[in-house]
């Protein structure tokens, strides 16, 4: 009788790590593209939905506050989405949850581009806009946890920072695409046409973008080591090839009974091309779908995660999203000048993300993220003064904006991997998604509302920098508790 050939089951060929990066990144791109468009068009939306008489002049503080309140609604629905879709991702699987999330996100964004304005629908218009923003918040809350879990679980050992940084990079690219699209539309159209119908174009473009993200996700396999994915390889008797003369000879072993002894990667290594089977995998030992840890432990990890990324959330939205309207409302900058300033800051943000993620794989998450938090704490106010100084040259202002964006990139690059390393696979989607959503709800969703309200009440134009610096100072305290070798430990 021919000897039995023992081998572990190989995952489907569709689960390639590069496809996982694209699938996870595409949904993030669509989400943040819309947030970038909404932030850039805040004054336009204020005039069309929250001002009884529509004009081509920028809206005042009252309608702008209402616009940012609608903006904040999406953030406060994020924790609900993180909890709902996070549990689905941990129980049903990463792939089907991410497919559902991108469908909801694309539909809500496209419908914003089709909404009737206050001039047509009266008091119903702002309520419809707020409802769609709430749906976007639900989908965005589920997007982060599922996408980061997917990327980091596919990542080989020593590359989780790099893989997780792609999530943040697509945030930057989405914001850049949103700002660039808004700037292009504003430049190509007259103010009257922009306020009348031109603002709808960027929102309607979300439909083809979402279709591409959906196509990428429907063909993806579950990541290895996730609760619904293929188990990491151990020493086990796999389904063996039946013999031609004795077709049932191997049938009793087809269930894949484990061999005695510790389950370590031994002579039955999978093919190098199989997804999740990279010899450097971050989880060399099998990770069974263990029950979730005790609630108090998970809750503490969520609270600690919020503290570690609150600076990232506050500084990111202050400098990358809220800045255009702040420059318009307080400094009298034109719409085009404000958009250019935001684009430059986002370029600095995007340029720093991948290098920061890669560097964190070498030296650890702690030093890189601490450096970013301290840079914002120390330099936020001087940088904002440079941008506000009418005597400063354009290159000097551009360098200040690039520096502000790069400091946030030092936080955003290692951030996703840092959060993924805080939670086991059985609650990873829920835990990291909830920490991120709550931090964004409090420190990002309120950024525009708080900055606009305090600036209007006090007349102090330094409020954005003080807000970002204060949040990063507190975040630095929480980041100091990170272990130096977290980046070297396998995912649980």
Short mmCIF file of C-alpha atoms in Angstrom, two decimals:
data_model
loop_
_atom_site.label_atom_id
_atom_site.label_comp_id
_atom_site.label_asym_id
_atom_site.label_seq_id
_atom_site.Cartn_x
_atom_site.Cartn_y
_atom_site.Cartn_z
CA UNK A 1 0.00 0.00 0.00
CA UNK A 2 1.31 3.43 -0.88
CA UNK A 3 2.24 5.46 2.20
CA UNK A 4 -0.19 8.16 3.24
CA UNK A 5 0.72 11.71 2.23
CA UNK A 6 0.11 14.02 5.18
CA UNK A 7 -0.55 17.66 4.47
CA UNK A 8 -2.50 20.56 5.95
CA UNK A 9 -5.47 22.03 4.13
CA UNK A 10 -4.56 25.02 1.97
CA UNK A 11 -6.75 28.10 1.99
CA UNK A 12 -8.44 29.25 -1.18
CA UNK A 13 -6.19 30.85 -3.75
CA UNK A 14 -8.26 34.01 -3.67
CA UNK A 15 -6.98 35.03 -0.24
CA UNK A 16 -3.73 36.66 -1.36
CA UNK A 17 -2.33 39.27 1.04
CA UNK A 18 -2.07 41.88 -1.71
CA UNK A 19 -5.72 41.43 -2.59
CA UNK A 20 -6.53 41.75 1.11
CA UNK A 21 -4.68 45.08 1.16
CA UNK A 22 -6.60 46.32 -1.87
CA UNK A 23 -9.95 45.07 -0.58
CA UNK A 24 -9.44 46.60 2.87
CA UNK A 25 -8.05 49.83 1.48
CA UNK A 26 -10.74 50.41 -1.16
CA UNK A 27 -13.57 50.73 1.36
CA UNK A 28 -11.53 53.11 3.52
CA UNK A 29 -10.81 55.22 0.45
CA UNK A 30 -14.51 55.61 -0.36
CA UNK A 31 -15.36 56.45 3.24
CA UNK A 32 -12.74 59.15 3.66
CA UNK A 33 -13.24 60.53 0.17
CA UNK A 34 -16.79 61.42 1.21
CA UNK A 35 -15.66 62.86 4.55
CA UNK A 36 -13.11 65.01 2.73
CA UNK A 37 -15.74 66.27 0.29
CA UNK A 38 -18.19 67.04 3.10
CA UNK A 39 -15.53 68.93 5.08
CA UNK A 40 -14.45 70.98 2.06
CA UNK A 41 -18.03 71.79 1.06
CA UNK A 42 -19.17 72.57 4.62
CA UNK A 43 -19.92 76.20 3.81
CA UNK A 44 -21.78 75.22 0.63
CA UNK A 45 -23.85 72.59 2.45
CA UNK A 46 -24.57 75.10 5.20
CA UNK A 47 -26.03 77.47 2.61
CA UNK A 48 -28.05 74.82 0.76
CA UNK A 49 -29.44 72.86 3.72
CA UNK A 50 -29.24 74.98 6.87
CA UNK A 51 -29.82 78.53 5.65
CA UNK A 52 -33.39 79.60 4.76
CA UNK A 53 -32.21 82.02 2.07
CA UNK A 54 -29.64 80.44 -0.25
CA UNK A 55 -26.93 82.74 -1.51
CA UNK A 56 -23.54 82.31 -3.03
CA UNK A 57 -21.86 83.86 -0.01
CA UNK A 58 -20.27 81.61 2.61
CA UNK A 59 -22.68 80.73 5.39
CA UNK A 60 -22.37 82.42 8.73
CA UNK A 61 -21.44 80.81 12.04
CA UNK A 62 -24.99 79.57 12.79
CA UNK A 63 -25.55 77.48 9.64
CA UNK A 64 -21.93 76.35 9.71
CA UNK A 65 -22.38 75.10 13.27
CA UNK A 66 -25.49 73.19 12.13
CA UNK A 67 -23.47 71.67 9.29
CA UNK A 68 -20.78 70.51 11.70
CA UNK A 69 -23.45 69.17 14.04
CA UNK A 70 -24.66 67.01 11.15
CA UNK A 71 -21.01 66.10 10.55
CA UNK A 72 -20.68 65.07 14.21
CA UNK A 73 -23.80 62.87 14.02
CA UNK A 74 -21.95 60.48 11.72
CA UNK A 75 -19.17 60.16 14.29
CA UNK A 76 -21.52 59.46 17.15
CA UNK A 77 -23.10 56.62 15.18
CA UNK A 78 -19.67 55.10 14.58
CA UNK A 79 -19.48 53.31 17.95
CA UNK A 80 -22.89 51.73 17.24
CA UNK A 81 -21.62 50.56 13.86
CA UNK A 82 -18.36 49.34 15.40
CA UNK A 83 -20.26 47.26 17.95
CA UNK A 84 -22.82 45.92 15.46
CA UNK A 85 -20.54 45.16 12.53
CA UNK A 86 -17.62 44.26 14.81
CA UNK A 87 -19.58 41.40 16.37
CA UNK A 88 -20.68 40.31 12.90
CA UNK A 89 -17.06 40.33 11.77
CA UNK A 90 -15.92 38.31 14.78
CA UNK A 91 -18.75 35.76 14.47
CA UNK A 92 -19.82 35.59 10.83
CA UNK A 93 -16.54 36.54 9.19
CA UNK A 94 -14.49 39.52 8.02
CA UNK A 95 -15.40 39.28 4.32
CA UNK A 96 -19.23 39.27 4.44
CA UNK A 97 -19.22 42.07 6.99
CA UNK A 98 -16.95 44.25 4.87
CA UNK A 99 -19.13 43.61 1.82
CA UNK A 100 -22.22 44.77 3.71
CA UNK A 101 -20.41 47.82 5.07
CA UNK A 102 -19.21 49.08 1.68
CA UNK A 103 -22.70 48.66 0.17
CA UNK A 104 -24.27 50.76 2.94
CA UNK A 105 -21.56 53.41 2.76
CA UNK A 106 -21.78 53.77 -1.03
CA UNK A 107 -25.57 53.98 -1.04
CA UNK A 108 -25.68 56.68 1.68
CA UNK A 109 -22.99 58.81 0.01
CA UNK A 110 -24.63 58.60 -3.42
CA UNK A 111 -28.02 59.56 -1.98
CA UNK A 112 -26.53 62.74 -0.47
CA UNK A 113 -25.75 63.82 -4.02
CA UNK A 114 -29.43 63.33 -4.93
CA UNK A 115 -31.01 65.06 -1.92
CA UNK A 116 -33.39 67.98 -2.40
CA UNK A 117 -32.14 71.19 -0.77
CA UNK A 118 -33.93 73.33 1.77
CA UNK A 119 -35.26 75.54 -1.01
CA UNK A 120 -37.13 72.50 -2.44
CA UNK A 121 -37.90 70.31 0.57
CA UNK A 122 -38.07 72.94 3.31
CA UNK A 123 -37.41 71.79 6.87
CA UNK A 124 -37.23 68.16 5.74
CA UNK A 125 -33.94 68.69 3.84
CA UNK A 126 -31.57 69.00 6.83
CA UNK A 127 -33.23 66.03 8.52
CA UNK A 128 -32.74 63.85 5.42
CA UNK A 129 -29.10 64.90 5.26
CA UNK A 130 -28.61 64.07 8.94
CA UNK A 131 -30.25 60.66 8.46
CA UNK A 132 -27.86 59.78 5.63
CA UNK A 133 -24.93 61.01 7.72
CA UNK A 134 -26.06 58.65 10.49
CA UNK A 135 -26.08 55.72 8.03
CA UNK A 136 -22.59 56.71 6.92
CA UNK A 137 -21.51 56.71 10.54
CA UNK A 138 -22.86 53.20 11.06
CA UNK A 139 -20.97 51.88 8.03
CA UNK A 140 -17.78 53.77 8.87
CA UNK A 141 -17.85 52.32 12.38
CA UNK A 142 -17.79 48.79 10.97
CA UNK A 143 -15.26 49.59 8.25
CA UNK A 144 -12.20 50.32 10.36
CA UNK A 145 -12.31 47.26 12.63
CA UNK A 146 -12.96 44.80 9.81
CA UNK A 147 -10.43 46.30 7.42
CA UNK A 148 -7.60 46.58 9.96
CA UNK A 149 -8.24 43.05 11.26
CA UNK A 150 -8.16 41.77 7.68
CA UNK A 151 -4.90 43.52 6.81
CA UNK A 152 -2.98 42.70 9.98
CA UNK A 153 -4.12 39.06 10.05
CA UNK A 154 -2.79 38.60 6.53
CA UNK A 155 0.48 40.37 7.35
CA UNK A 156 3.68 38.31 7.65
CA UNK A 157 5.76 38.60 10.81
CA UNK A 158 7.56 41.90 11.02
CA UNK A 159 5.22 43.67 8.60
CA UNK A 160 2.07 44.40 10.55
CA UNK A 161 3.00 48.07 10.80
CA UNK A 162 3.47 48.27 7.05
CA UNK A 163 0.21 46.45 6.29
CA UNK A 164 -1.81 48.40 8.84
CA UNK A 165 -0.36 51.67 7.57
CA UNK A 166 -2.15 51.09 4.27
CA UNK A 167 -5.42 51.70 6.07
CA UNK A 168 -4.21 55.12 7.17
CA UNK A 169 -2.68 55.81 3.76
CA UNK A 170 -6.02 55.26 2.06
CA UNK A 171 -7.53 57.66 4.60
CA UNK A 172 -5.05 60.28 3.38
CA UNK A 173 -5.61 59.39 -0.27
CA UNK A 174 -9.38 59.53 0.24
CA UNK A 175 -9.16 62.95 1.88
CA UNK A 176 -6.83 64.13 -0.89
CA UNK A 177 -9.17 62.81 -3.55
CA UNK A 178 -12.11 64.49 -1.84
CA UNK A 179 -10.28 67.81 -1.49
CA UNK A 180 -8.91 67.58 -5.03
CA UNK A 181 -12.32 66.79 -6.50
CA UNK A 182 -13.93 69.62 -4.54
CA UNK A 183 -11.20 72.04 -5.65
CA UNK A 184 -11.55 70.96 -9.29
CA UNK A 185 -15.32 71.41 -9.25
CA UNK A 186 -15.03 74.78 -7.47
CA UNK A 187 -12.44 75.98 -10.00
CA UNK A 188 -14.31 74.76 -13.08
CA UNK A 189 -17.71 76.18 -12.12
CA UNK A 190 -18.94 79.63 -11.29
CA UNK A 191 -19.98 80.25 -7.65
CA UNK A 192 -23.65 80.26 -8.69
CA UNK A 193 -23.36 76.90 -10.48
CA UNK A 194 -21.35 75.42 -7.59
CA UNK A 195 -23.99 76.35 -5.03
CA UNK A 196 -26.83 75.35 -7.34
CA UNK A 197 -25.85 71.85 -8.56
CA UNK A 198 -22.06 71.49 -8.80
CA UNK A 199 -21.64 70.40 -5.16
CA UNK A 200 -23.53 67.18 -5.99
CA UNK A 201 -20.90 65.85 -8.44
CA UNK A 202 -18.28 64.64 -5.91
CA UNK A 203 -20.92 62.76 -3.89
CA UNK A 204 -22.29 60.98 -6.98
CA UNK A 205 -18.77 59.83 -7.90
CA UNK A 206 -18.87 57.58 -4.83
CA UNK A 207 -21.06 55.12 -6.76
CA UNK A 208 -18.39 53.84 -9.21
CA UNK A 209 -15.76 53.95 -6.46
CA UNK A 210 -17.94 51.80 -4.21
CA UNK A 211 -18.58 49.34 -7.04
CA UNK A 212 -14.83 48.73 -7.40
CA UNK A 213 -14.48 48.18 -3.63
CA UNK A 214 -17.39 45.73 -3.69
CA UNK A 215 -15.84 43.73 -6.53
CA UNK A 216 -12.53 43.45 -4.65
CA UNK A 217 -14.20 42.25 -1.46
CA UNK A 218 -16.57 39.67 -2.91
CA UNK A 219 -13.64 37.61 -4.21
CA UNK A 220 -11.69 37.60 -0.95
CA UNK A 221 -11.15 34.67 1.41
CA UNK A 222 -11.24 34.89 5.20
CA UNK A 223 -7.80 35.69 6.65
CA UNK A 224 -5.80 32.87 8.27
CA UNK A 225 -6.06 32.82 12.04
CA UNK A 226 -9.36 34.70 12.14
CA UNK A 227 -12.29 32.96 13.85
CA UNK A 228 -13.82 31.97 10.49
CA UNK A 229 -10.58 31.65 8.54
CA UNK A 230 -8.25 28.69 7.98
CA UNK A 231 -6.29 27.68 11.03
CA UNK A 232 -2.56 28.43 11.06
CA UNK A 233 -0.68 25.28 10.15
CA UNK A 234 0.35 22.82 12.81
CA UNK A 235 1.42 19.19 12.77
CA UNK A 236 -1.78 17.47 11.70
CA UNK A 237 -3.03 14.65 9.51
CA UNK A 238 -4.77 16.37 6.61
CA UNK A 239 -7.12 14.93 4.04
CA UNK A 240 -4.94 12.43 2.23
CA UNK A 241 -5.04 11.41 -1.39
CA UNK A 242 -7.07 8.23 -1.84
CA UNK A 243 -5.34 5.30 -3.48
CA UNK A 244 -6.55 4.20 -6.88
CA UNK A 245 -6.92 0.55 -5.81
CA UNK A 246 -8.41 1.29 -2.38
CA UNK A 247 -10.56 4.41 -2.66
CA UNK A 248 -11.78 4.16 0.96
CA UNK A 249 -8.47 3.26 2.57
CA UNK A 250 -7.78 6.79 3.81
CA UNK A 251 -11.32 7.76 4.65
CA UNK A 252 -11.02 7.39 8.45
CA UNK A 253 -8.23 10.01 8.45
CA UNK A 254 -10.04 12.57 6.26
CA UNK A 255 -11.25 14.54 9.25
CA UNK A 256 -7.71 15.78 9.97
CA UNK A 257 -6.98 14.42 13.48
CA UNK A 258 -4.12 16.21 15.22
CA UNK A 259 -0.93 14.33 15.86
CA UNK A 260 0.42 13.97 19.40
CA UNK A 261 2.80 16.56 20.70
CA UNK A 262 2.93 20.34 20.46
CA UNK A 263 1.35 21.90 17.41
CA UNK A 264 4.30 23.67 15.80
CA UNK A 265 5.17 24.26 12.20
CA UNK A 266 7.15 21.14 11.41
CA UNK A 267 8.01 19.17 8.30
CA UNK A 268 4.55 19.67 6.80
CA UNK A 269 5.02 23.33 5.91
CA UNK A 270 2.46 24.68 3.40
CA UNK A 271 3.41 25.94 -0.01
CA UNK A 272 5.05 29.40 0.21
CA UNK A 273 2.52 30.81 -2.25
CA UNK A 274 -0.48 29.90 -0.10
CA UNK A 275 -2.00 32.98 1.53
CA UNK A 276 -1.47 33.20 5.23
CA UNK A 277 1.25 30.55 5.10
CA UNK A 278 4.23 32.84 4.80
CA UNK A 279 7.11 31.41 6.80
CA UNK A 280 7.29 34.71 8.67
CA UNK A 281 3.61 34.74 9.67
CA UNK A 282 2.91 36.81 12.69
CA UNK A 283 1.17 33.87 14.41
CA UNK A 284 3.46 30.85 14.16
CA UNK A 285 1.26 28.92 16.59
CA UNK A 286 -2.35 27.88 15.95
CA UNK A 287 -4.92 30.42 17.12
CA UNK A 288 -8.20 28.58 17.73
CA UNK A 289 -11.46 30.57 17.84
CA UNK A 290 -11.24 30.96 21.58
CA UNK A 291 -14.08 32.56 23.52
CA UNK A 292 -13.88 36.31 24.02
CA UNK A 293 -11.90 37.44 27.05
CA UNK A 294 -13.67 38.69 30.13
CA UNK A 295 -15.61 41.88 29.55
CA UNK A 296 -13.65 43.97 32.08
CA UNK A 297 -10.35 43.15 30.33
CA UNK A 298 -11.73 44.05 26.92
CA UNK A 299 -13.30 47.24 28.26
CA UNK A 300 -9.99 48.32 29.79
CA UNK A 301 -8.21 47.68 26.49
CA UNK A 302 -10.82 49.77 24.64
CA UNK A 303 -10.39 52.68 27.07
CA UNK A 304 -6.60 52.47 26.80
CA UNK A 305 -6.85 52.32 23.01
CA UNK A 306 -8.96 55.51 23.02
CA UNK A 307 -6.32 57.27 25.06
CA UNK A 308 -3.55 56.18 22.71
CA UNK A 309 -5.26 57.47 19.55
CA UNK A 310 -7.14 60.52 20.83
CA UNK A 311 -4.31 62.79 19.66
CA UNK A 312 -4.35 61.19 16.23
CA UNK A 313 -8.12 61.74 16.01
CA UNK A 314 -8.10 65.34 17.22
CA UNK A 315 -5.05 66.54 15.28
CA UNK A 316 -6.01 64.67 12.13
CA UNK A 317 -9.44 66.21 11.83
CA UNK A 318 -8.33 69.64 12.97
CA UNK A 319 -5.55 69.99 10.41
CA UNK A 320 -6.88 67.81 7.59
CA UNK A 321 -10.66 68.36 7.55
CA UNK A 322 -11.69 71.38 9.65
CA UNK A 323 -8.91 73.71 8.47
CA UNK A 324 -10.59 74.93 5.22
CA UNK A 325 -13.72 76.27 6.90
CA UNK A 326 -11.69 77.71 9.79
CA UNK A 327 -9.48 79.67 7.39
CA UNK A 328 -12.54 80.93 5.53
CA UNK A 329 -14.58 81.88 8.57
CA UNK A 330 -11.85 83.47 10.72
CA UNK A 331 -9.15 84.69 8.33
CA UNK A 332 -11.18 85.62 5.27
CA UNK A 333 -9.39 83.14 3.01
CA UNK A 334 -11.05 82.30 -0.29
CA UNK A 335 -12.59 78.90 -0.91
CA UNK A 336 -9.79 77.96 -3.32
CA UNK A 337 -7.03 79.13 -0.92
CA UNK A 338 -8.51 77.08 1.93
CA UNK A 339 -8.72 73.97 -0.26
CA UNK A 340 -5.11 74.37 -1.38
CA UNK A 341 -4.00 74.64 2.26
CA UNK A 342 -5.86 71.43 3.11
CA UNK A 343 -4.41 69.63 0.11
CA UNK A 344 -0.85 70.56 1.14
CA UNK A 345 -1.43 69.35 4.72
CA UNK A 346 -2.85 66.08 3.42
CA UNK A 347 0.17 65.59 1.16
CA UNK A 348 2.45 65.82 4.21
CA UNK A 349 0.16 63.40 6.04
CA UNK A 350 0.18 60.88 3.19
CA UNK A 351 3.95 61.09 2.68
CA UNK A 352 4.68 60.22 6.34
CA UNK A 353 2.28 57.30 6.85
CA UNK A 354 4.02 54.37 5.16
CA UNK A 355 7.53 55.31 6.36
CA UNK A 356 6.13 55.61 9.90
CA UNK A 357 4.46 52.19 9.68
CA UNK A 358 7.62 50.56 8.29
CA UNK A 359 9.80 52.26 10.91
CA UNK A 360 7.49 51.00 13.67
CA UNK A 361 8.14 47.43 12.49
CA UNK A 362 11.82 48.01 13.19
CA UNK A 363 11.97 50.17 16.31
CA UNK A 364 8.49 49.60 17.75
CA UNK A 365 5.16 51.43 17.81
CA UNK A 366 5.97 53.35 20.99
CA UNK A 367 8.86 55.64 19.88
CA UNK A 368 7.30 56.50 16.51
CA UNK A 369 3.86 57.39 17.88
CA UNK A 370 5.32 59.26 20.87
CA UNK A 371 7.40 61.33 18.48
CA UNK A 372 4.28 62.27 16.49
CA UNK A 373 2.25 63.17 19.60
CA UNK A 374 5.03 65.33 21.05
CA UNK A 375 5.64 67.08 17.72
CA UNK A 376 1.99 68.15 17.54
CA UNK A 377 2.02 69.21 21.20
CA UNK A 378 5.08 71.43 20.77
CA UNK A 379 4.72 72.75 17.22
CA UNK A 380 0.95 73.03 16.59
CA UNK A 381 0.69 76.64 17.75
CA UNK A 382 3.83 77.96 15.99
CA UNK A 383 2.80 76.22 12.76
CA UNK A 384 -0.70 77.73 12.87
CA UNK A 385 0.80 81.17 13.50
CA UNK A 386 2.91 80.79 10.36
CA UNK A 387 -0.18 79.88 8.31
CA UNK A 388 -2.09 82.86 9.73
CA UNK A 389 0.77 85.34 9.26
CA UNK A 390 -0.02 87.56 6.23
CA UNK A 391 3.67 88.44 5.92
CA UNK A 392 4.85 84.83 5.63
CA UNK A 393 5.80 83.64 2.15
CA UNK A 394 3.85 80.94 0.34
CA UNK A 395 6.73 78.40 0.55
CA UNK A 396 6.99 78.98 4.31
CA UNK A 397 3.27 78.40 4.79
CA UNK A 398 3.43 75.29 2.61
CA UNK A 399 6.30 73.91 4.71
CA UNK A 400 4.32 74.55 7.90
CA UNK A 401 1.28 72.72 6.53
CA UNK A 402 3.43 69.83 5.29
CA UNK A 403 5.00 69.56 8.75
CA UNK A 404 1.63 69.54 10.48
CA UNK A 405 0.38 66.78 8.20
CA UNK A 406 3.58 64.74 8.63
CA UNK A 407 3.32 64.88 12.43
CA UNK A 408 -0.18 63.39 12.23
CA UNK A 409 1.20 60.75 9.83
CA UNK A 410 3.62 59.57 12.53
CA UNK A 411 0.58 58.71 14.64
CA UNK A 412 -1.54 57.27 11.84
CA UNK A 413 1.11 54.98 10.33
CA UNK A 414 1.67 52.62 13.30
CA UNK A 415 -1.78 53.26 14.83
CA UNK A 416 -3.81 50.47 13.14
CA UNK A 417 -1.23 47.76 13.93
CA UNK A 418 -0.91 49.04 17.50
CA UNK A 419 -4.68 48.67 17.99
CA UNK A 420 -4.79 45.22 16.36
CA UNK A 421 -2.08 43.99 18.73
CA UNK A 422 -4.18 44.96 21.75
CA UNK A 423 -7.02 42.46 21.10
CA UNK A 424 -7.26 38.68 20.46
CA UNK A 425 -8.77 37.38 17.21
CA UNK A 426 -12.12 36.51 18.81
CA UNK A 427 -12.85 40.18 19.62
CA UNK A 428 -10.40 42.00 17.37
CA UNK A 429 -12.96 43.56 14.99
CA UNK A 430 -15.14 44.70 17.88
CA UNK A 431 -12.36 45.88 20.21
CA UNK A 432 -10.20 47.90 17.86
CA UNK A 433 -13.23 49.17 15.92
CA UNK A 434 -14.92 50.38 19.11
CA UNK A 435 -11.77 52.09 20.42
CA UNK A 436 -11.25 53.87 17.11
CA UNK A 437 -14.93 54.81 16.73
CA UNK A 438 -15.26 56.22 20.25
CA UNK A 439 -12.04 58.23 19.90
CA UNK A 440 -13.25 59.64 16.60
CA UNK A 441 -16.74 60.35 17.93
CA UNK A 442 -15.42 62.42 20.82
CA UNK A 443 -12.22 63.97 19.46
CA UNK A 444 -12.88 64.13 15.70
CA UNK A 445 -16.63 64.48 15.40
CA UNK A 446 -16.63 67.36 17.84
CA UNK A 447 -13.55 69.04 16.35
CA UNK A 448 -15.36 71.21 13.83
CA UNK A 449 -18.21 71.96 16.21
CA UNK A 450 -15.93 72.82 19.13
CA UNK A 451 -13.38 74.82 17.13
CA UNK A 452 -16.08 76.87 15.36
CA UNK A 453 -18.11 77.51 18.54
CA UNK A 454 -15.15 78.47 20.75
CA UNK A 455 -13.57 80.65 18.06
CA UNK A 456 -16.89 82.44 17.51
CA UNK A 457 -17.36 82.96 21.27
CA UNK A 458 -13.83 84.08 22.12
CA UNK A 459 -12.46 85.46 18.86
CA UNK A 460 -9.28 83.44 19.47
CA UNK A 461 -7.99 82.07 16.15
CA UNK A 462 -5.51 79.79 17.95
CA UNK A 463 -8.26 77.42 19.09
CA UNK A 464 -7.54 74.68 16.46
CA UNK A 465 -3.87 74.43 17.47
CA UNK A 466 -4.62 74.49 21.20
CA UNK A 467 -7.22 71.74 20.79
CA UNK A 468 -4.87 69.47 18.80
CA UNK A 469 -1.92 70.11 21.12
CA UNK A 470 -3.92 69.39 24.27
CA UNK A 471 -5.29 66.10 22.92
CA UNK A 472 -1.82 64.97 21.79
CA UNK A 473 -0.29 65.81 25.16
CA UNK A 474 -2.82 63.53 26.89
CA UNK A 475 -2.34 60.87 24.23
CA UNK A 476 1.43 60.86 24.82
CA UNK A 477 0.83 59.77 28.42
CA UNK A 478 -1.18 56.74 27.25
CA UNK A 479 1.33 55.90 24.48
CA UNK A 480 4.13 55.77 27.04
CA UNK A 481 2.52 52.59 28.46
CA UNK A 482 3.12 50.64 25.23
CA UNK A 483 5.55 47.74 25.58
CA UNK A 484 8.74 48.10 23.58
CA UNK A 485 8.40 44.66 21.98
CA UNK A 486 4.70 44.65 21.02
CA UNK A 487 5.67 44.73 17.35
CA UNK A 488 7.66 41.51 17.78
CA UNK A 489 4.93 39.50 19.53
CA UNK A 490 2.58 37.27 17.48
CA UNK A 491 -1.06 38.26 17.23
CA UNK A 492 -3.21 36.46 19.78
#
